[in-house]
GROMACS .gro file of C-alpha atoms in nm:
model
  382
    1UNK     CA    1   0.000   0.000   0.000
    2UNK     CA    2   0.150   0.337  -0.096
    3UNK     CA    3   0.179   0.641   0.166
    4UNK     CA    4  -0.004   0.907   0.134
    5UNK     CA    5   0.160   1.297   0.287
    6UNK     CA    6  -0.022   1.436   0.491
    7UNK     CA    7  -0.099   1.800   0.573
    8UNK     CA    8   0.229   2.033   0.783
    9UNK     CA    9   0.260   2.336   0.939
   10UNK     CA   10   0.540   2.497   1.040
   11UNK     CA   11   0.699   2.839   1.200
   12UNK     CA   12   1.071   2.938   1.251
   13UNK     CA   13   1.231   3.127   1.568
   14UNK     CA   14   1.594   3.251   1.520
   15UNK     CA   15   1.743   2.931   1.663
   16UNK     CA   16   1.445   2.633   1.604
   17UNK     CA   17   1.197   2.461   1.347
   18UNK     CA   18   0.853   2.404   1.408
   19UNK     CA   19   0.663   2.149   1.294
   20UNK     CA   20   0.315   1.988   1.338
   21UNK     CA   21   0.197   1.688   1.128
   22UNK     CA   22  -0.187   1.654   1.141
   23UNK     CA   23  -0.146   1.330   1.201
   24UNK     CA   24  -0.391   1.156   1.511
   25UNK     CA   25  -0.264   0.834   1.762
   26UNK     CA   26   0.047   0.829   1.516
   27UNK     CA   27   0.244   0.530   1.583
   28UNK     CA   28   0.523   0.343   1.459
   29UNK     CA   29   0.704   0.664   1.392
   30UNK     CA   30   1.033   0.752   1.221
   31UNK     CA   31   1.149   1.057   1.221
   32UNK     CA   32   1.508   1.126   1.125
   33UNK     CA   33   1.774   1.386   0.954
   34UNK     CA   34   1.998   1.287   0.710
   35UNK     CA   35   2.184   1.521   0.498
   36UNK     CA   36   1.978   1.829   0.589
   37UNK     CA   37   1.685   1.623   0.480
   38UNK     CA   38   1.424   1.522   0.756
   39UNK     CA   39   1.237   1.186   0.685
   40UNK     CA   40   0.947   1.151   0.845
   41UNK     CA   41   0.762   0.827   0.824
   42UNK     CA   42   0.431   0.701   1.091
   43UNK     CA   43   0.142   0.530   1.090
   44UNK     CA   44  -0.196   0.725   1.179
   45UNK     CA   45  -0.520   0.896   1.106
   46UNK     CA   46  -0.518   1.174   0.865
   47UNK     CA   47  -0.668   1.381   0.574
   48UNK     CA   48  -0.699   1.050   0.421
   49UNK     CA   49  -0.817   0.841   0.733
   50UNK     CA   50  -0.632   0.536   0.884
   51UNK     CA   51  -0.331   0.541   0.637
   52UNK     CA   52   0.090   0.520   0.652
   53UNK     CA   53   0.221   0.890   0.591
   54UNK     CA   54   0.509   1.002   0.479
   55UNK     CA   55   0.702   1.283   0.343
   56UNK     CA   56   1.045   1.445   0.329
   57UNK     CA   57   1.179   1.810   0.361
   58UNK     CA   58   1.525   1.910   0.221
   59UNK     CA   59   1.585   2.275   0.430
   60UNK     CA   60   1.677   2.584   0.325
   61UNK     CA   61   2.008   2.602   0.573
   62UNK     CA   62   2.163   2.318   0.784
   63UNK     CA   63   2.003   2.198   1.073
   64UNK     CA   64   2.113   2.005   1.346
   65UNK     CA   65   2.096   1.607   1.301
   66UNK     CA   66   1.915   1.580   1.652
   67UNK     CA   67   1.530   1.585   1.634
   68UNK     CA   68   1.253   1.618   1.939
   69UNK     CA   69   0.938   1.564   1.901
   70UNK     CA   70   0.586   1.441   2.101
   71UNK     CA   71   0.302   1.275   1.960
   72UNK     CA   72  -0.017   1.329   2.065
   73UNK     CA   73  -0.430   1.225   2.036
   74UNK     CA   74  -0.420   1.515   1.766
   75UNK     CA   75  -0.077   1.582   1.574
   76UNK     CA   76   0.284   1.504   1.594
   77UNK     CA   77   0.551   1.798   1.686
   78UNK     CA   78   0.875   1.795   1.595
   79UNK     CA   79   1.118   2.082   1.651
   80UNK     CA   80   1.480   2.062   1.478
   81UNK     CA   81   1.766   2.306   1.584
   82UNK     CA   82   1.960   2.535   1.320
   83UNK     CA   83   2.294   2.518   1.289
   84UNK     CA   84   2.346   2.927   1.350
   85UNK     CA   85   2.084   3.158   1.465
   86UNK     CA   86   1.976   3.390   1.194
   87UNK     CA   87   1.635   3.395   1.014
   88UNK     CA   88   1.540   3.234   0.718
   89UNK     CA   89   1.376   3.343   0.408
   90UNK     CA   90   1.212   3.029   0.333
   91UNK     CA   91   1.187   2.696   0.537
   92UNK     CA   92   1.298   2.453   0.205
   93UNK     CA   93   1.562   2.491  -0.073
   94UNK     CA   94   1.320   2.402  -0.282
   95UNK     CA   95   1.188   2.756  -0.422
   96UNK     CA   96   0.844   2.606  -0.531
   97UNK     CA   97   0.595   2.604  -0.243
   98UNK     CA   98   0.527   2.220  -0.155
   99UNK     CA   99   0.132   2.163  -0.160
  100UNK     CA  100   0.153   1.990   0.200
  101UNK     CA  101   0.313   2.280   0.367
  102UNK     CA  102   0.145   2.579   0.518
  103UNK     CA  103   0.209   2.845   0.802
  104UNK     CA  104   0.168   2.687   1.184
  105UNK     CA  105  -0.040   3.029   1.262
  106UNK     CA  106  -0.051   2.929   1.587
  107UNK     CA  107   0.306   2.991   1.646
  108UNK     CA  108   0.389   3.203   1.352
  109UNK     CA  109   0.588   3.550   1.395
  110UNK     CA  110   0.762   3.766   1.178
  111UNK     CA  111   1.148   3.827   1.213
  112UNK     CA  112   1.129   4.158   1.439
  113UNK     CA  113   0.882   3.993   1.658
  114UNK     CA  114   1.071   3.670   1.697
  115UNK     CA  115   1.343   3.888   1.746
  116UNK     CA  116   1.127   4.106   2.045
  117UNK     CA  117   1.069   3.736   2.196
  118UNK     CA  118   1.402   3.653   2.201
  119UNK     CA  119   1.493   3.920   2.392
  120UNK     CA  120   1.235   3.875   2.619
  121UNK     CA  121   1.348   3.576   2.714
  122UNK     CA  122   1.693   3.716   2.767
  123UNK     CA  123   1.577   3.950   3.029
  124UNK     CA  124   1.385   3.676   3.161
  125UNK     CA  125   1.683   3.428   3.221
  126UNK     CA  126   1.937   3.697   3.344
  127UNK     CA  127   1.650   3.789   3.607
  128UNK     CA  128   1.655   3.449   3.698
  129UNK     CA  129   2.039   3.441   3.690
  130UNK     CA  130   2.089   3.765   3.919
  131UNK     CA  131   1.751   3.703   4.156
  132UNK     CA  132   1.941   3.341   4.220
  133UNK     CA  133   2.231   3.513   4.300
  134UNK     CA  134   2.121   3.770   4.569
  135UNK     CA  135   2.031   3.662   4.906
  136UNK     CA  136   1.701   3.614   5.010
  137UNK     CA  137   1.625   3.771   5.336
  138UNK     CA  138   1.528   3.462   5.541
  139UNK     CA  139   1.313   3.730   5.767
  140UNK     CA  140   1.151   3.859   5.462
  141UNK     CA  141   0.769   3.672   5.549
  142UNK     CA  142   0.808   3.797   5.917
  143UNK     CA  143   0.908   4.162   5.772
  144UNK     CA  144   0.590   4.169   5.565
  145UNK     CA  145   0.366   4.005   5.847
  146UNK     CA  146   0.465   4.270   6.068
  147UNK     CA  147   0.360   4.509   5.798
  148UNK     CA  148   0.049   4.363   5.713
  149UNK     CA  149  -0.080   4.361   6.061
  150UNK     CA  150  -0.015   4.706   6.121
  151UNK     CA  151  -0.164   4.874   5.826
  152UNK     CA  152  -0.426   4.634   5.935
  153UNK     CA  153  -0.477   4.778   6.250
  154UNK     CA  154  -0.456   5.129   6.109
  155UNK     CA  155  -0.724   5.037   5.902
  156UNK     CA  156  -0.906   4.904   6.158
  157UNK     CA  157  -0.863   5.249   6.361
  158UNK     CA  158  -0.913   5.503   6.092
  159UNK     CA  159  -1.214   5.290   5.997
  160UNK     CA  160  -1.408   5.317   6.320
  161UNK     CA  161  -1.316   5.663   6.337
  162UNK     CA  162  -1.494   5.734   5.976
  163UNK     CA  163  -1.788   5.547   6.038
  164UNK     CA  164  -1.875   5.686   6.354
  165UNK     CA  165  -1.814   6.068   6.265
  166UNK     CA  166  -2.040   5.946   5.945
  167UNK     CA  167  -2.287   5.803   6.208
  168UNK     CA  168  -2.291   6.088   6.430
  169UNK     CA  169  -2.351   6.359   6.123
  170UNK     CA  170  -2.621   6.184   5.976
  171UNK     CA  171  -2.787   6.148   6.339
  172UNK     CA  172  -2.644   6.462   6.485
  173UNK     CA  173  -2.610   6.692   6.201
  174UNK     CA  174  -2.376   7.005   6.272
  175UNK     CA  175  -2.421   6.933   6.661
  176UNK     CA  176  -2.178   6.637   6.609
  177UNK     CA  177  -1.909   6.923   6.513
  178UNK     CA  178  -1.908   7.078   6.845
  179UNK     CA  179  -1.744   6.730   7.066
  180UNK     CA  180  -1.588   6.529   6.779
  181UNK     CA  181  -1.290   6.545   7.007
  182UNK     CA  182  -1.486   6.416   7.324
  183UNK     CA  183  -1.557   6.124   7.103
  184UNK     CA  184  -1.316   6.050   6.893
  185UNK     CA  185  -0.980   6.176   7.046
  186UNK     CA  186  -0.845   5.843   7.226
  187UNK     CA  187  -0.923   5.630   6.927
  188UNK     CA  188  -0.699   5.902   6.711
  189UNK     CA  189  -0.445   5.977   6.986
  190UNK     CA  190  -0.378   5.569   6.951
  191UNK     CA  191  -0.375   5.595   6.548
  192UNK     CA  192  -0.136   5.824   6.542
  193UNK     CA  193   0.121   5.749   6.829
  194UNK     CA  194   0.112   5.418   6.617
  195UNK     CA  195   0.180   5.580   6.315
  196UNK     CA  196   0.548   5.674   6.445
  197UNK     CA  197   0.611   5.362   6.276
  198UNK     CA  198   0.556   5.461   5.963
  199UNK     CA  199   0.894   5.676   6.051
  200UNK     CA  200   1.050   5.407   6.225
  201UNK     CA  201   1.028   5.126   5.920
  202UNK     CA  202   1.197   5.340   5.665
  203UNK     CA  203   1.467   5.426   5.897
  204UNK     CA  204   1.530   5.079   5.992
  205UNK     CA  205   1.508   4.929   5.642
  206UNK     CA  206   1.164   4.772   5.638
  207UNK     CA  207   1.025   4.967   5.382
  208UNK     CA  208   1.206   5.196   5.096
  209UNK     CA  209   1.030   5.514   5.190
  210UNK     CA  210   1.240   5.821   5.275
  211UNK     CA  211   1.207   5.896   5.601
  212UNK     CA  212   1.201   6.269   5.566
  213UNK     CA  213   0.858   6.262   5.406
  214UNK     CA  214   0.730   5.999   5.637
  215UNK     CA  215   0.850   6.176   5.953
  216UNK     CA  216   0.751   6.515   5.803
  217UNK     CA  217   0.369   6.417   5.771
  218UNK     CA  218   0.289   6.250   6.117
  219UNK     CA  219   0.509   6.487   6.343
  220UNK     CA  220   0.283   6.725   6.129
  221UNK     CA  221  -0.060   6.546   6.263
  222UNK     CA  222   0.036   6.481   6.569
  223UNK     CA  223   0.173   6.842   6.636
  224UNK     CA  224  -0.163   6.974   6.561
  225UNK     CA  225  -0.338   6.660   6.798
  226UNK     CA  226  -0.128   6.685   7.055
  227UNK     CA  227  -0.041   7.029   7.099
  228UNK     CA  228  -0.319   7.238   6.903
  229UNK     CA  229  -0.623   7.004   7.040
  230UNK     CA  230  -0.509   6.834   7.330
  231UNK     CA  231  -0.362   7.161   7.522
  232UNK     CA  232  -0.640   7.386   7.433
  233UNK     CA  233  -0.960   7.262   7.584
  234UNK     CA  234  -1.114   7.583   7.392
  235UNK     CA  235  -0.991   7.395   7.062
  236UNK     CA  236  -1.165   7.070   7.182
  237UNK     CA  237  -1.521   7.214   7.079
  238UNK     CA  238  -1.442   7.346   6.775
  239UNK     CA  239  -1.619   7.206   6.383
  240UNK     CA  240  -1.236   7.248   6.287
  241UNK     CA  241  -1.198   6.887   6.482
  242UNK     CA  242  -1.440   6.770   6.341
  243UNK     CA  243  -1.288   6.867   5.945
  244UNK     CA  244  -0.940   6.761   6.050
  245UNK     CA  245  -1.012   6.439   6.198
  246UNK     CA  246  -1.249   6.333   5.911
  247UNK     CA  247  -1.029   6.478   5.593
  248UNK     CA  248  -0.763   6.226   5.783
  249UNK     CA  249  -0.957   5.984   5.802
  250UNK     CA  250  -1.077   5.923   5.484
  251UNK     CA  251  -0.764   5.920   5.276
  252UNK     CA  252  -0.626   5.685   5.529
  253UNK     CA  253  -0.945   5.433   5.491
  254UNK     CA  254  -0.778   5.416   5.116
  255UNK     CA  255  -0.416   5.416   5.168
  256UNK     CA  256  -0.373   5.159   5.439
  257UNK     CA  257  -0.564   4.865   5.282
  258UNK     CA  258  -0.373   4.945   4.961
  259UNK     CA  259  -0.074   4.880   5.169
  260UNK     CA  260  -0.188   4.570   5.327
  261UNK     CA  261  -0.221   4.432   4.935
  262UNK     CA  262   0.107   4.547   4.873
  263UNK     CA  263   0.221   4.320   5.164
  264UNK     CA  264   0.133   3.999   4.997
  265UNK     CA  265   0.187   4.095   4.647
  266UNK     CA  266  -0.168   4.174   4.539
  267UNK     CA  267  -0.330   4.418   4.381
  268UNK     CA  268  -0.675   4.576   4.355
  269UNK     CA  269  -0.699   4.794   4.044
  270UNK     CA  270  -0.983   4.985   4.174
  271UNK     CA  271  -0.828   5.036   4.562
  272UNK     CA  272  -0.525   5.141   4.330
  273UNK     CA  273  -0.732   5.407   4.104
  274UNK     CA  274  -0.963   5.563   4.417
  275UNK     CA  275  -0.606   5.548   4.669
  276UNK     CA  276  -0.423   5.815   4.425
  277UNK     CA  277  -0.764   5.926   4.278
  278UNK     CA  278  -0.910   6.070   4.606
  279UNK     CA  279  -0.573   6.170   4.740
  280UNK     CA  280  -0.526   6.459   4.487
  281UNK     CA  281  -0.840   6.662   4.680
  282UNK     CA  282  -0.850   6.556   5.044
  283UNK     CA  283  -0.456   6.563   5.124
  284UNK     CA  284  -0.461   6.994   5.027
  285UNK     CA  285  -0.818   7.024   5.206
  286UNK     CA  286  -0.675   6.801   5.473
  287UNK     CA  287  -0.336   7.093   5.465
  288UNK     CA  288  -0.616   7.377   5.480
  289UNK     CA  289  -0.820   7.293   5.774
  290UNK     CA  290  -0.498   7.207   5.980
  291UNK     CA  291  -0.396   7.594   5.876
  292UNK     CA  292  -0.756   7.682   6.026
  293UNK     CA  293  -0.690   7.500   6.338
  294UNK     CA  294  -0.306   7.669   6.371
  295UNK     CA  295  -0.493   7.988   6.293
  296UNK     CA  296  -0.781   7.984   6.561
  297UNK     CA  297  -0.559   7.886   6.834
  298UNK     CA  298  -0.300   8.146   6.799
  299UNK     CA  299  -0.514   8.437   7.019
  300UNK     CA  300  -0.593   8.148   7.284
  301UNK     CA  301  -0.195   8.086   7.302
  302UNK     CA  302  -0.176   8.473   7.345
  303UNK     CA  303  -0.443   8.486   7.611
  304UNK     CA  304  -0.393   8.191   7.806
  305UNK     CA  305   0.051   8.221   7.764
  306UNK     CA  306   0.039   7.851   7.743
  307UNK     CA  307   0.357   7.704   7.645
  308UNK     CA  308   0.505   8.104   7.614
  309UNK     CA  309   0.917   8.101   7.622
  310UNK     CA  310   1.064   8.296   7.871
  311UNK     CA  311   1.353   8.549   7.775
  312UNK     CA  312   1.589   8.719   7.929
  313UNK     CA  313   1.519   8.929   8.289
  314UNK     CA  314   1.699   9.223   8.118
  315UNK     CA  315   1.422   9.225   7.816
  316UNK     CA  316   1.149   9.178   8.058
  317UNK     CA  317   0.913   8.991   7.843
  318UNK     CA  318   0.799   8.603   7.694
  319UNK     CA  319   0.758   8.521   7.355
  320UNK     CA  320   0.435   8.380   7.276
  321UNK     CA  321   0.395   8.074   7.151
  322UNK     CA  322   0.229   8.204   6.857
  323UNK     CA  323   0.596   8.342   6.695
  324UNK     CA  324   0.622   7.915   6.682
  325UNK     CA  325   0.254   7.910   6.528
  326UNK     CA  326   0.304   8.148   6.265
  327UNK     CA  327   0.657   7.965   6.173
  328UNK     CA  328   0.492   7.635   6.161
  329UNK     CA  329   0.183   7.749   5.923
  330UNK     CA  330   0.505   7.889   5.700
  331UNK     CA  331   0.628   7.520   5.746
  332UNK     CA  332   0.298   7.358   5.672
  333UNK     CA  333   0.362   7.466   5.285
  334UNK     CA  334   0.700   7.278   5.283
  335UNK     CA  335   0.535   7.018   5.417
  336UNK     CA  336   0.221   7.020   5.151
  337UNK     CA  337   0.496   7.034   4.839
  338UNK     CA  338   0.740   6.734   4.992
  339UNK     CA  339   0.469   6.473   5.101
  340UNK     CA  340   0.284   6.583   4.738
  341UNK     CA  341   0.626   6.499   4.581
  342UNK     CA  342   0.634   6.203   4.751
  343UNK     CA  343   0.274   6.074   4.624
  344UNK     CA  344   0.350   6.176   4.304
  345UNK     CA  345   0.643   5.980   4.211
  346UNK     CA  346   0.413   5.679   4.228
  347UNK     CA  347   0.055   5.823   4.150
  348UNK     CA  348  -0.147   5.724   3.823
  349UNK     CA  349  -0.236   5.983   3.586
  350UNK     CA  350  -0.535   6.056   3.673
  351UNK     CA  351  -0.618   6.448   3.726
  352UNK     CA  352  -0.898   6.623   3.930
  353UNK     CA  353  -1.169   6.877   3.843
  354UNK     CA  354  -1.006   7.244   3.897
  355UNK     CA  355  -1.268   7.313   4.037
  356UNK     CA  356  -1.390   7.029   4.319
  357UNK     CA  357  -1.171   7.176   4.532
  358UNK     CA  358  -1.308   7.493   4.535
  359UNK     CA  359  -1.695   7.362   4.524
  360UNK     CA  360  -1.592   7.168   4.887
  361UNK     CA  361  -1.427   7.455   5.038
  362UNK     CA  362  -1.753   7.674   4.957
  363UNK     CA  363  -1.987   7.395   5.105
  364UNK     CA  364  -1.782   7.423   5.461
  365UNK     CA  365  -2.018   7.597   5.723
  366UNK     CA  366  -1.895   7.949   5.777
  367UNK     CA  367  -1.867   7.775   6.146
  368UNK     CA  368  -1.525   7.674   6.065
  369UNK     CA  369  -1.418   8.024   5.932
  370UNK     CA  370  -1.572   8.215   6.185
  371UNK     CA  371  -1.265   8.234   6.431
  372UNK     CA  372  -0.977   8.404   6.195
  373UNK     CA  373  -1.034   8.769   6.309
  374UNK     CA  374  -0.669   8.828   6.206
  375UNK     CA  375  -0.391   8.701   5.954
  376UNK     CA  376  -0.128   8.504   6.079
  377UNK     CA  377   0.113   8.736   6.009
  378UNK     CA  378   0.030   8.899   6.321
  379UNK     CA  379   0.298   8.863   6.597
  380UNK     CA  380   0.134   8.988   6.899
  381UNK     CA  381   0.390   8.980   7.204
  382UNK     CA  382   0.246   8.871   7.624
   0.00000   0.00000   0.00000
């Protein structure tokens, strides 16, 4: 009985041939290169049924005498090595196209994009090659369990502290301005002594963050908790609190389970998008209502000459503690333009309204406002 050829495919890479014989359960294969000329010789189920196929391919180049290739329920595929990498024009020396033969499209590329692929895989291996070489950090899974459970319990804080102002202004209304720091101070005094951490990790190596920004933002916060609202009980029962604590709040509710992702190499596309999305409004409204706050309390420092530095006998005065007020609110835009740097060396480009800002800042009760009866330029001496 004579054998029949049956229908091949085939693609090139820089370095390999491709083929595929539609053959089915093949068996009794022989596949072999001799002279640059593969034989290929098996019994199967093909175009013409349950037959013997056979065929022969004289290539364009030489080729390597060593031949792989796996047979399966569906086709047989061989792959044959060149002799040098470089591309061909043509997979036979004969110039005529053979009737059997056709493009694998499966596996098909063109020479720039084989070329692309090669590279790829390149990068790929010398990864592989330098990541095997560097030392893993046999405390890394501690490292980022640590992490992960305390952006957890930031989370956890900030969280409670959102919801319950939320609560408490849907129930309350603008009442629930007047002792936001009754009610929420110990849960934020905890939040934020914790947040020292967030200083603490950078300088110690657990995280790459400079530790200029980090340390710059929460001595910030906790410089207006600790000595703004927690020294002036006239502060305490002020809507500014209220503002403050809130605008913190809710950029924190975003940032911190983005972080907790990050710890086991996951990530959320939208937590990603809102994160740097609904930090480009709230972290300048969160600057401005920490100005307010500086502002208001400035004639209660003068009044009350709470935490005034004495001078000299022979000058017979204190400086108020406002001089250090009216420094810090120059600070406070320092502060605004490094953490902003900060967030925006890894923010996506996505860009804010002009004007939401300005549509939030006009929706603020004139309550918050109603306390700067002079500009902070003024340097009033006790």
């Amino acid at each position: 009985m004579q054998a029949l050829t049956p229908h091949v495919n085939w693609a090139q890479r820089h370095g390999e041939i491709y083929l595929r014989v539609e053959i089915s359960d093949a068996q009794n294969l022989s596949i072999g290169v001799e002279e640059n000329i593969l034989h290929f010789r098996g019994q199967g189920h093909g175009a013409k049924g349950e037959n013997e196929y056979e065929f022969s391919l004289e290539f364009l180049k030489p080729v390597k005498p060593e031949v792989k290739h796996k047979s399966t329920q569906r086709q047989v595929n061989i792959t044959i090595k060149k002799q040098e990498h470089i591309w061909w024009d043509r997979l036979t020396k004969q110039e005529r196209k053979l009737w059997f033969l056709a493009p694998d499209f499966d596996r098909w590329l063109d020479e720039s994009d084989a070329e692309m692929e090669l590279r790829e895989k390149e990068e790929k291996l010398n990864k592989v090659s330098i990541e095997s070489r560097v030392r893993k950090d046999p405390f890394l899974g501690l490292k980022k369990g640590f992490l992960f459970m305390y952006n957890l319990v930031q989370f956890l804080g900030f969280s409670w502290i959102f919801v319950n102002m939320t609560v408490r202004l849907f129930i309350l209304g603008q009442d629930s301005f007047y002792d936001t720091f009754h009610t929420i101070a110990d849960v934020m005094y905890f939040c934020q002594m914790l947040a020292i951490m967030e200083v603490i990790n950078p300088a110690v190596g657990l995280v790459k963050t400079g530790v200029i920004p980090a340390f710059i933002q929460v001595m910030g916060r906790n410089f207006i908790l600790f000595v703004i609202f927690g020294n002036l009980e006239d502060m305490q029962n002020k809507p500014v609190v209220f503002f403050v604590f809130y605008l913190w709040s809710a950029i924190e509710i975003f940032r911190y389970p983005f972080y907790m992702l990050a710890c086991i190499d996951t990530e959320w596309k939208l937590l990603t998008w809102v994160r740097y999305t609904i930090w480009i409004p709230l972290y300048p409204l969160g600057v401005l209502a920490e100005a307010v706050a500086v502002i208001q309390s400035i004639p209660i420092f003068d009044e009350t000459k709470l935490l005034g530095i004495p001078l000299p006998k022979a000058i017979g005065t204190s400086l108020s503690f406002s001089y250090i007020l009216q420094i810090y609110l120059a600070l406070m835009f320092l502060e605004e333009e490094t953490v902003s740097h900060k967030e925006e060396e890894s923010q996506l480009s996505f860009r804010p309204r002009e004007d939401s800002c300005f549509n939030f800042i006009t929706s603020l009760p004139v309550s918050l406002f109603s306390d700067l009866t002079f500009l902070p330029f003024h340097l009033p001496m006790i």
